[in-house]
Short mmCIF file of C-alpha atoms in Angstrom, two decimals:
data_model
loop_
_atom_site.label_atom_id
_atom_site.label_comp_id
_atom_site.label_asym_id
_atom_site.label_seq_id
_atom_site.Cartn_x
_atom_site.Cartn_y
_atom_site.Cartn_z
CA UNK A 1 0.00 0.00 0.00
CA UNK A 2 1.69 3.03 -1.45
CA UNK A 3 0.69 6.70 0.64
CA UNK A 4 2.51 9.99 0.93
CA UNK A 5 3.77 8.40 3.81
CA UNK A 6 5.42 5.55 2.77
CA UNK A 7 6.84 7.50 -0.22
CA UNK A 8 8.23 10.04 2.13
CA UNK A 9 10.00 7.56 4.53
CA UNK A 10 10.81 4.77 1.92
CA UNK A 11 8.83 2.26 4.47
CA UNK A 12 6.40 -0.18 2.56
CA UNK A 13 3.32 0.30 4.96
CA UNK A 14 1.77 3.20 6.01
CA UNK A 15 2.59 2.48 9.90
CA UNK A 16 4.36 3.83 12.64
CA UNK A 17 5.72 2.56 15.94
CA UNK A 18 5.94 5.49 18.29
CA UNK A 19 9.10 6.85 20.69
CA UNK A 20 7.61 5.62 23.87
CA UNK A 21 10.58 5.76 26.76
CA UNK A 22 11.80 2.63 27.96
CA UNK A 23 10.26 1.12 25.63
CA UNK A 24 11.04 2.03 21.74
CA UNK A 25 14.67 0.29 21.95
CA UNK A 26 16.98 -1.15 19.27
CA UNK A 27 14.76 -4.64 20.11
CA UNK A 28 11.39 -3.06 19.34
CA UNK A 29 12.67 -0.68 16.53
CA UNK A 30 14.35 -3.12 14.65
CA UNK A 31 11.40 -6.09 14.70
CA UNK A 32 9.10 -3.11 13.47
CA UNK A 33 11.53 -1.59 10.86
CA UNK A 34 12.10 -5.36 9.54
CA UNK A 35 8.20 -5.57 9.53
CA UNK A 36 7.93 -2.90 6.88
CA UNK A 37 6.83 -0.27 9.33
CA UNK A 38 8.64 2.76 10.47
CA UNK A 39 9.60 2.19 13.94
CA UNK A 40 10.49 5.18 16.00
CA UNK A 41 13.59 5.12 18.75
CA UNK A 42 12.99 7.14 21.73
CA UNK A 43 15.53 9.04 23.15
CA UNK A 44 14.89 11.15 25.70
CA UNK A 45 15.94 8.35 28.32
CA UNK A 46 19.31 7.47 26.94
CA UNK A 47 22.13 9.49 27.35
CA UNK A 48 24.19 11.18 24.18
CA UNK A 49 26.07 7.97 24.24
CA UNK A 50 23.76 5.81 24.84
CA UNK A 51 21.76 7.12 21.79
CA UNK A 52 24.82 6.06 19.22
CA UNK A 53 24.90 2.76 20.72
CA UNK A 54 21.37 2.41 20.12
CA UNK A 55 21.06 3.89 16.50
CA UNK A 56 24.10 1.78 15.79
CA UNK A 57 22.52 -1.16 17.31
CA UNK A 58 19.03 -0.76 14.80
CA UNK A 59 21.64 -0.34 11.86
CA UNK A 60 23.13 -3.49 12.80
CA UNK A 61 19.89 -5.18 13.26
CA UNK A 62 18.25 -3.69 9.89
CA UNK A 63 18.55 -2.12 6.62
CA UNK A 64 15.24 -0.51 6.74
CA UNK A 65 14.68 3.43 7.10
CA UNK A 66 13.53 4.44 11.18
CA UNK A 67 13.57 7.26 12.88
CA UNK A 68 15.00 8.81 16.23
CA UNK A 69 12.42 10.82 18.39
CA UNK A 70 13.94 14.06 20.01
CA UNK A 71 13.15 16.27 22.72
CA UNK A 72 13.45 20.02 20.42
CA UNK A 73 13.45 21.70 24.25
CA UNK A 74 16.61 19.29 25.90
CA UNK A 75 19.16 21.67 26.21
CA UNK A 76 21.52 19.10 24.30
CA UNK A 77 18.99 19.27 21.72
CA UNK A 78 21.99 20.22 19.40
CA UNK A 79 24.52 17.99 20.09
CA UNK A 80 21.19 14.84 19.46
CA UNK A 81 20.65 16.41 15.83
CA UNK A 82 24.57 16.15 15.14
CA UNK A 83 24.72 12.61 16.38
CA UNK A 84 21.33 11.67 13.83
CA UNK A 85 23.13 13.30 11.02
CA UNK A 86 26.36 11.78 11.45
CA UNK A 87 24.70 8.26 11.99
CA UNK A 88 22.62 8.78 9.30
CA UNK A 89 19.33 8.42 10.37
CA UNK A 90 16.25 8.82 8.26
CA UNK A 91 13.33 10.22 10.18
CA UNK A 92 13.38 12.93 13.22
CA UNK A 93 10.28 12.90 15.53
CA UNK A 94 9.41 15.50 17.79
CA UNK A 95 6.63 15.36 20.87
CA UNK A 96 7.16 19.33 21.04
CA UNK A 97 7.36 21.51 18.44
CA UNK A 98 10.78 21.87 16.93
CA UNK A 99 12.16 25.84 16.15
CA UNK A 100 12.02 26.84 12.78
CA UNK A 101 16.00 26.89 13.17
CA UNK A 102 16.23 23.37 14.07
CA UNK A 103 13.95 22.24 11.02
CA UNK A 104 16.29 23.81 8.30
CA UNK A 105 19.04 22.19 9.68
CA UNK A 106 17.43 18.53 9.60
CA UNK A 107 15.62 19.05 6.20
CA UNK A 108 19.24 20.62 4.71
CA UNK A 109 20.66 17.33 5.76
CA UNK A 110 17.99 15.27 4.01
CA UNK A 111 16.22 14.22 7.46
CA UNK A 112 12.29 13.68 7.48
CA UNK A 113 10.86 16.18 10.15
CA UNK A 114 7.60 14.29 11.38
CA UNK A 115 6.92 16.54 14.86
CA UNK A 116 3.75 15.09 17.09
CA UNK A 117 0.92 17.10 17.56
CA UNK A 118 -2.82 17.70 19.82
CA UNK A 119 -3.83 20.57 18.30
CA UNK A 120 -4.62 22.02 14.93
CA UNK A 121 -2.97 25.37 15.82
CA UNK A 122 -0.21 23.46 16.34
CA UNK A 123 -0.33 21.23 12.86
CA UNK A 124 -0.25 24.95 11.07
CA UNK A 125 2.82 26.37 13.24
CA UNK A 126 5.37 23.69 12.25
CA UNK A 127 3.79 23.11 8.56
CA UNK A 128 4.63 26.43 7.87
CA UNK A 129 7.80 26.07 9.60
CA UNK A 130 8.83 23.61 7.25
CA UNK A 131 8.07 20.26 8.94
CA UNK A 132 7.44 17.30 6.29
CA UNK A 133 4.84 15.40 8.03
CA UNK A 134 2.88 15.65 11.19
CA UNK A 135 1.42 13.22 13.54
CA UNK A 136 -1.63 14.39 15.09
CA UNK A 137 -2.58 12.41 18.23
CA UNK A 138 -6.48 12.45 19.88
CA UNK A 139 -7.45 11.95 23.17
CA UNK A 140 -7.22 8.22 22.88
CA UNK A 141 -3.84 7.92 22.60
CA UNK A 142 -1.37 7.13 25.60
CA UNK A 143 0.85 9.23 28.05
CA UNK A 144 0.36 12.95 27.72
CA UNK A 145 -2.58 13.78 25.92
CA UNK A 146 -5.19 16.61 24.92
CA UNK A 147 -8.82 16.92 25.33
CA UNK A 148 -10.36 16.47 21.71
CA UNK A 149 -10.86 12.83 20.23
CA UNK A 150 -9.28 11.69 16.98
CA UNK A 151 -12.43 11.41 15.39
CA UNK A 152 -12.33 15.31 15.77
CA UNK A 153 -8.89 15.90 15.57
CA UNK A 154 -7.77 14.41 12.78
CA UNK A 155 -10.21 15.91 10.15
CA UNK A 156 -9.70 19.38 11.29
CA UNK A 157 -5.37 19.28 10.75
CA UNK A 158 -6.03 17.63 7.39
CA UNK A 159 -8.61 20.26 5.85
CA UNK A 160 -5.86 22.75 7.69
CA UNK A 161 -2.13 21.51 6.45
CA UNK A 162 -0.67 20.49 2.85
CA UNK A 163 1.81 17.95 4.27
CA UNK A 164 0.92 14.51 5.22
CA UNK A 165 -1.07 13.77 8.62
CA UNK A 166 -0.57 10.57 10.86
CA UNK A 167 -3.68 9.79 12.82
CA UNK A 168 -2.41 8.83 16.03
CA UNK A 169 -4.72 8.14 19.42
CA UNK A 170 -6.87 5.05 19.46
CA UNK A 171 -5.89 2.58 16.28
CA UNK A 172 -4.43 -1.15 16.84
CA UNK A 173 -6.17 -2.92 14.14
CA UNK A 174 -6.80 -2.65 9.86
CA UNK A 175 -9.85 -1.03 10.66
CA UNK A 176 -8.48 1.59 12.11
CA UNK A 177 -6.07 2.58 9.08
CA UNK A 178 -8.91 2.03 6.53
CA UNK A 179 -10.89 4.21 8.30
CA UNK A 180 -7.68 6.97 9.15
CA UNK A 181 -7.16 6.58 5.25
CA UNK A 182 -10.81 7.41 4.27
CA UNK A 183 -10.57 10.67 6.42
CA UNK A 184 -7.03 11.51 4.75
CA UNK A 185 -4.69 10.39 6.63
CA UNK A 186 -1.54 9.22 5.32
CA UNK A 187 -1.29 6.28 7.95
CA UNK A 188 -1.67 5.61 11.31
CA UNK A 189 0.68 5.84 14.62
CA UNK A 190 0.22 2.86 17.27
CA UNK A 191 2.38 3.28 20.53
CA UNK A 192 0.38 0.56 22.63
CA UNK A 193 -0.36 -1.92 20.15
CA UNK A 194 3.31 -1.92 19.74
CA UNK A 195 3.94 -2.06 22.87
CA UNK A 196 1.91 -5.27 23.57
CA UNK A 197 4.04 -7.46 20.88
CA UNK A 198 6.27 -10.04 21.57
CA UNK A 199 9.05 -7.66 20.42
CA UNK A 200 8.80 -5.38 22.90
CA UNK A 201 11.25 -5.08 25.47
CA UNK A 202 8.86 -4.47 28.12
CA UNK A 203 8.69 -7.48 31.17
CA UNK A 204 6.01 -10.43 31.01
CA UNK A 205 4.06 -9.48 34.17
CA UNK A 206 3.41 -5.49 32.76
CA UNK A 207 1.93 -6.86 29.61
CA UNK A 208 -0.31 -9.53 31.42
CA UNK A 209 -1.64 -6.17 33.24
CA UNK A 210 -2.44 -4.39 30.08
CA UNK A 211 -3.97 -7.69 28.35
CA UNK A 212 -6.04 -7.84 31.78
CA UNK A 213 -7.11 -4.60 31.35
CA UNK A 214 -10.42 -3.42 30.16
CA UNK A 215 -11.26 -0.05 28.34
CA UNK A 216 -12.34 0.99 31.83
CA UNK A 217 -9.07 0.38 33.58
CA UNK A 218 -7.35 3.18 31.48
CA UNK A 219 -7.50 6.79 33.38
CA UNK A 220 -6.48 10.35 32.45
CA UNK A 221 -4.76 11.69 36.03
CA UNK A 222 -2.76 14.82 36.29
CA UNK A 223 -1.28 13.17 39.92
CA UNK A 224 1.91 12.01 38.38
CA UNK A 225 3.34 15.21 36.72
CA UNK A 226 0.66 18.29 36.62
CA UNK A 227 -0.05 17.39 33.17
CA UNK A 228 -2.82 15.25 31.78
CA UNK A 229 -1.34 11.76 31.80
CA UNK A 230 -3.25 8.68 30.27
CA UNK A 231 -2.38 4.95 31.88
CA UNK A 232 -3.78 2.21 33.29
CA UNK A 233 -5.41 2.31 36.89
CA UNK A 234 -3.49 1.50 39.77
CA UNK A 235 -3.06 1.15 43.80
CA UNK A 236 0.02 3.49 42.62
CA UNK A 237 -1.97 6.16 40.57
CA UNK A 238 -4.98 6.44 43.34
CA UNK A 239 -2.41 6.75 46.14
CA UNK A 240 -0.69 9.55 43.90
CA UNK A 241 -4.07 11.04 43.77
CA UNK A 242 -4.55 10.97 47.15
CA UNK A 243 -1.65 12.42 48.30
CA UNK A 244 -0.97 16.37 48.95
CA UNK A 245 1.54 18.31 46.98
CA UNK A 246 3.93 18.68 49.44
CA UNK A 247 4.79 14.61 49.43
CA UNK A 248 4.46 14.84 46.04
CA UNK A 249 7.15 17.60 45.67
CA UNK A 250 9.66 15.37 47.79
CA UNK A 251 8.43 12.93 45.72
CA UNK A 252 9.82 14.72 42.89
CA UNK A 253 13.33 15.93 43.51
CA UNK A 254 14.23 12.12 44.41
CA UNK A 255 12.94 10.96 41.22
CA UNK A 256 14.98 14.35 39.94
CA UNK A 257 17.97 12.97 41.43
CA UNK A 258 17.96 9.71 40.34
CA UNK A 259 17.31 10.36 36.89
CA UNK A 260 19.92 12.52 37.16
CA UNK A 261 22.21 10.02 37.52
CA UNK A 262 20.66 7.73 35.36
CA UNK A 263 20.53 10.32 32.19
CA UNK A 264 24.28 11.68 32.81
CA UNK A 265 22.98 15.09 33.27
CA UNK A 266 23.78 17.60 35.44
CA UNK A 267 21.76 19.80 37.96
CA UNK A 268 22.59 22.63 35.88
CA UNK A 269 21.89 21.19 32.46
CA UNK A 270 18.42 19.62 34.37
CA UNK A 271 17.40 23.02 35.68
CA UNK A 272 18.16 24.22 31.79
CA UNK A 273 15.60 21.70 30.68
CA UNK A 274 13.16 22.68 33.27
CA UNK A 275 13.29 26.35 32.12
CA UNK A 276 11.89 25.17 28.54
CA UNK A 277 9.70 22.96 29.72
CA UNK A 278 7.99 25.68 31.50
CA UNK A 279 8.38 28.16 28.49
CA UNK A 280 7.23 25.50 25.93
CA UNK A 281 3.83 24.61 28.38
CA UNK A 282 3.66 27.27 30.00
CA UNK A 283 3.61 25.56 33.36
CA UNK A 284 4.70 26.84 36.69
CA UNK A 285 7.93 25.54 38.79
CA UNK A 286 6.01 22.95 40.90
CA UNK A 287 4.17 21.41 37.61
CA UNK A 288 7.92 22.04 36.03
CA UNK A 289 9.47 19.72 39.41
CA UNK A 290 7.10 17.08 39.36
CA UNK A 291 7.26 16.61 35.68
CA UNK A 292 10.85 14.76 37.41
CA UNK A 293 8.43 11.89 38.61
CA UNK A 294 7.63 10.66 34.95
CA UNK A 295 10.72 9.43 33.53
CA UNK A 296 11.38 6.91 36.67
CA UNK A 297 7.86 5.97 37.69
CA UNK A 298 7.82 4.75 33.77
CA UNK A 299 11.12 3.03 34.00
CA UNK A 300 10.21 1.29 37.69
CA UNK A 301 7.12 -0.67 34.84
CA UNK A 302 8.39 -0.73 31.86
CA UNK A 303 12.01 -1.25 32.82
CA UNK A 304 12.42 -3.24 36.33
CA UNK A 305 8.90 -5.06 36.27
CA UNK A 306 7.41 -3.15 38.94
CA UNK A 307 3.51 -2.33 38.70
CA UNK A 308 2.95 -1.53 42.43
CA UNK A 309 5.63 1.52 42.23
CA UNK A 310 5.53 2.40 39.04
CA UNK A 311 2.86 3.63 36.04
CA UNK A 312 1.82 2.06 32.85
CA UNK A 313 0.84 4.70 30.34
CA UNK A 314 -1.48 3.38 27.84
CA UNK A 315 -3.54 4.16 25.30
CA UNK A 316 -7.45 3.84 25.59
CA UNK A 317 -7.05 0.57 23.01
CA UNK A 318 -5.31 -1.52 26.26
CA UNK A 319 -8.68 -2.35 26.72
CA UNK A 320 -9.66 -4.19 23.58
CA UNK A 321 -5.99 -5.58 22.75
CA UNK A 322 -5.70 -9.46 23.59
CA UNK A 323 -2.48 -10.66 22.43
CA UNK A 324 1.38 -10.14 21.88
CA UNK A 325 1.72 -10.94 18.02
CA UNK A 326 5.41 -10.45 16.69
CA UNK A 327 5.42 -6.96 14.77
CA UNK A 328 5.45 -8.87 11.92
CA UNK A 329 2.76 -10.53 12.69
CA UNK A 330 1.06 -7.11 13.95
CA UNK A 331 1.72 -5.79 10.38
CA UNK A 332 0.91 -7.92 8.50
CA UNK A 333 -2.48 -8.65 10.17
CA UNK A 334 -3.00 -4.89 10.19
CA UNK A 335 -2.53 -4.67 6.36
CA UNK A 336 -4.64 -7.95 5.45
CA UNK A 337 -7.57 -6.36 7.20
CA UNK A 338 -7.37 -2.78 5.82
CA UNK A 339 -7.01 -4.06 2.48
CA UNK A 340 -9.97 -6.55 2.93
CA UNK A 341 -12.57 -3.97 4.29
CA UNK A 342 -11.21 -1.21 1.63
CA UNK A 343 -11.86 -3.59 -1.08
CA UNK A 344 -15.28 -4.84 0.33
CA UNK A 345 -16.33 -1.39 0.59
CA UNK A 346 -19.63 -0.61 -1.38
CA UNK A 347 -18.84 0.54 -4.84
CA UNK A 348 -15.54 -1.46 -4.81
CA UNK A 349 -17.12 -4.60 -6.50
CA UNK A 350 -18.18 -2.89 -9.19
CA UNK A 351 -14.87 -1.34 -10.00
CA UNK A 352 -13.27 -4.44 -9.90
CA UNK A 353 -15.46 -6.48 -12.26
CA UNK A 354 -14.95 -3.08 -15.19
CA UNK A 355 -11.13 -3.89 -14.35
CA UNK A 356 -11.88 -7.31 -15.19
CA UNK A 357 -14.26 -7.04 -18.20
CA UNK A 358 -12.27 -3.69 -19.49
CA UNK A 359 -14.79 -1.52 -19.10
#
């Protein structure tokens, strides 16, 4: 199936595996770049070095195109966007809006800039900024997330941009991308259903509690970081909840610290990072300090196994996905079915039989 996306990319289906942290590794990259897909490595937990090792690692892995997702407000922001040019890699992915400046610099070097968006205002800023693609996430969709469904969403950025649109928030299955392709869309963005493969590097026990997991286990909480936060229900999330902001705030300069040491960043290059997060959200220094409590209550899950003291983002779909497929597998069930109901489709019979008769 041949879209603006896959021509853009080089991928041969119109599918992308999204930068979750902890998560989007070499392992899961590589299975989904192999699968035809364009599988998206997230960053913003690995250190400068870390990040060669693991773009080197996909390389060695695959031959396929994937991308590297980038924090544009990381005050090494720079020294990320040398590292993807030396290495080579394909596709940049933002989940804030990259400057103007930054964009130049990636598209002069031949890089695909695909920023993530929740807003249509936002779709039209980097568009015109020079951005090659957007992904435009609804409600639906895991971790931080807006207010207005996909349903909604999507239609508005498409009737609003001239640059290909990802409908993100909500799809795990071929019906989903036939349907994301009759709006417009180019293709569709799955961070969940990706998740839940057997690719994914993410421990046994935290995928039997998203497969447990019905459509009613899946919350939206601002408890974890001031921010609207989608995940799965937990003792964890309604003790969060419950508690006041002062714990919370103590709370969040020991998860500061340990990322700290963790990330290979230093107080002052944190605090630089904190001042842009702020700028960029427009948040104040508390939401700003416990925005610290994200990356390590996601690594304590999706890292060390640990669903009583740490948090599962997930997308509203958790609730309706039943299995780990392989991401090949995932594909190329995904394709079969969006194939079979676009060619079912009423009309589509027809058109096919004055194929066959030359008419």
């Amino acid at each position: 199936m041949t879209t603006e996306l896959t021509r853009l990319v080089g991928v041969r289906h119109p599918l992308v595996q999204t930068g979750m942290g902890w998560v989007a590794g070499p392992r899961l990259v590589s299975a989904t770049a192999n699968a035809g897909a364009l599988g998206i490595l997230a960053s913003a937990t690995m250190t400068v070095d870390g990040l060669r090792e693991a773009i080197r690692e996909v390389k060695s892995r695959t031959d396929a195109p994937f991308g590297v997702n980038l924090r544009a407000d990381a005050a090494d922001a720079g020294d990320r966007v040398r590292l993807i040019l030396d290495e080579g890699v394909r596709v940049a992915s933002f989940a804030l809006a990259p400057s103007p400046e930054l964009i130049a610099a990636l598209k002069e070097a031949g890089v695909v800039v695909i920023p993530t968006v929740g807003a249509r205002r936002h779709a039209e800023k980097v568009a015109a900024w020079g951005a090659d693609a957007v992904i435009v996430q609804g409600a639906e969709g895991g971790g931080h997330t807006g207010e207005v469904a996909t349903t909604v969403l999507l239609p508005q950025v498409i009737d609003a941009v001239d640059v290909p649109v990802v409908a993100a928030g909500g799809f795990f299955d071929g019906r989903g991308l036939a349907a994301a392709l009759a709006y417009g869309a180019a293709g569709v963005a799955m961070g969940t259903r990706f998740l839940l493969t057997s690719d994914s590097p993410v421990p046994e026990a935290v995928k039997a509690r998203y497969l447990a997991a019905s459509v009613r286990d899946v919350t939206v909480t601002r408890a974890v970081d001031g921010l609207p936060h989608r995940m799965l229900r937990s003792d964890l999330v309604a003790a969060l909840e419950r508690a006041g902001r002062a714990s919370a705030l103590v709370r969040a300069v020991r998860h500061a610290g340990a990322f700290r040491r963790l990330s290979g960043l230093t107080w002052h290059r944190m605090v630089q990072d904190g001042r842009a997060l702020r700028h960029g959200r427009d948040l104040t220094w508390s939401q700003v300090l416990l925005a610290a409590n994200t990356p390590m209550l996601l690594k304590a899950s999706m890292v060390d196994g640990r669903t009583d003291t740490g948090v599962m983002a997930a997308g509203q779909v958790a609730g309706v996905i039943e299995d780990l497929p392989s991401c090949k597998e995932l594909v190329e069930r995904v394709m079969t079915e969006a194939v079979e109901i676009i060619e079912g489709l009423p009309g589509r019979e027809s058109e096919a039989r004055d194929r066959a008769t030359g008419e």
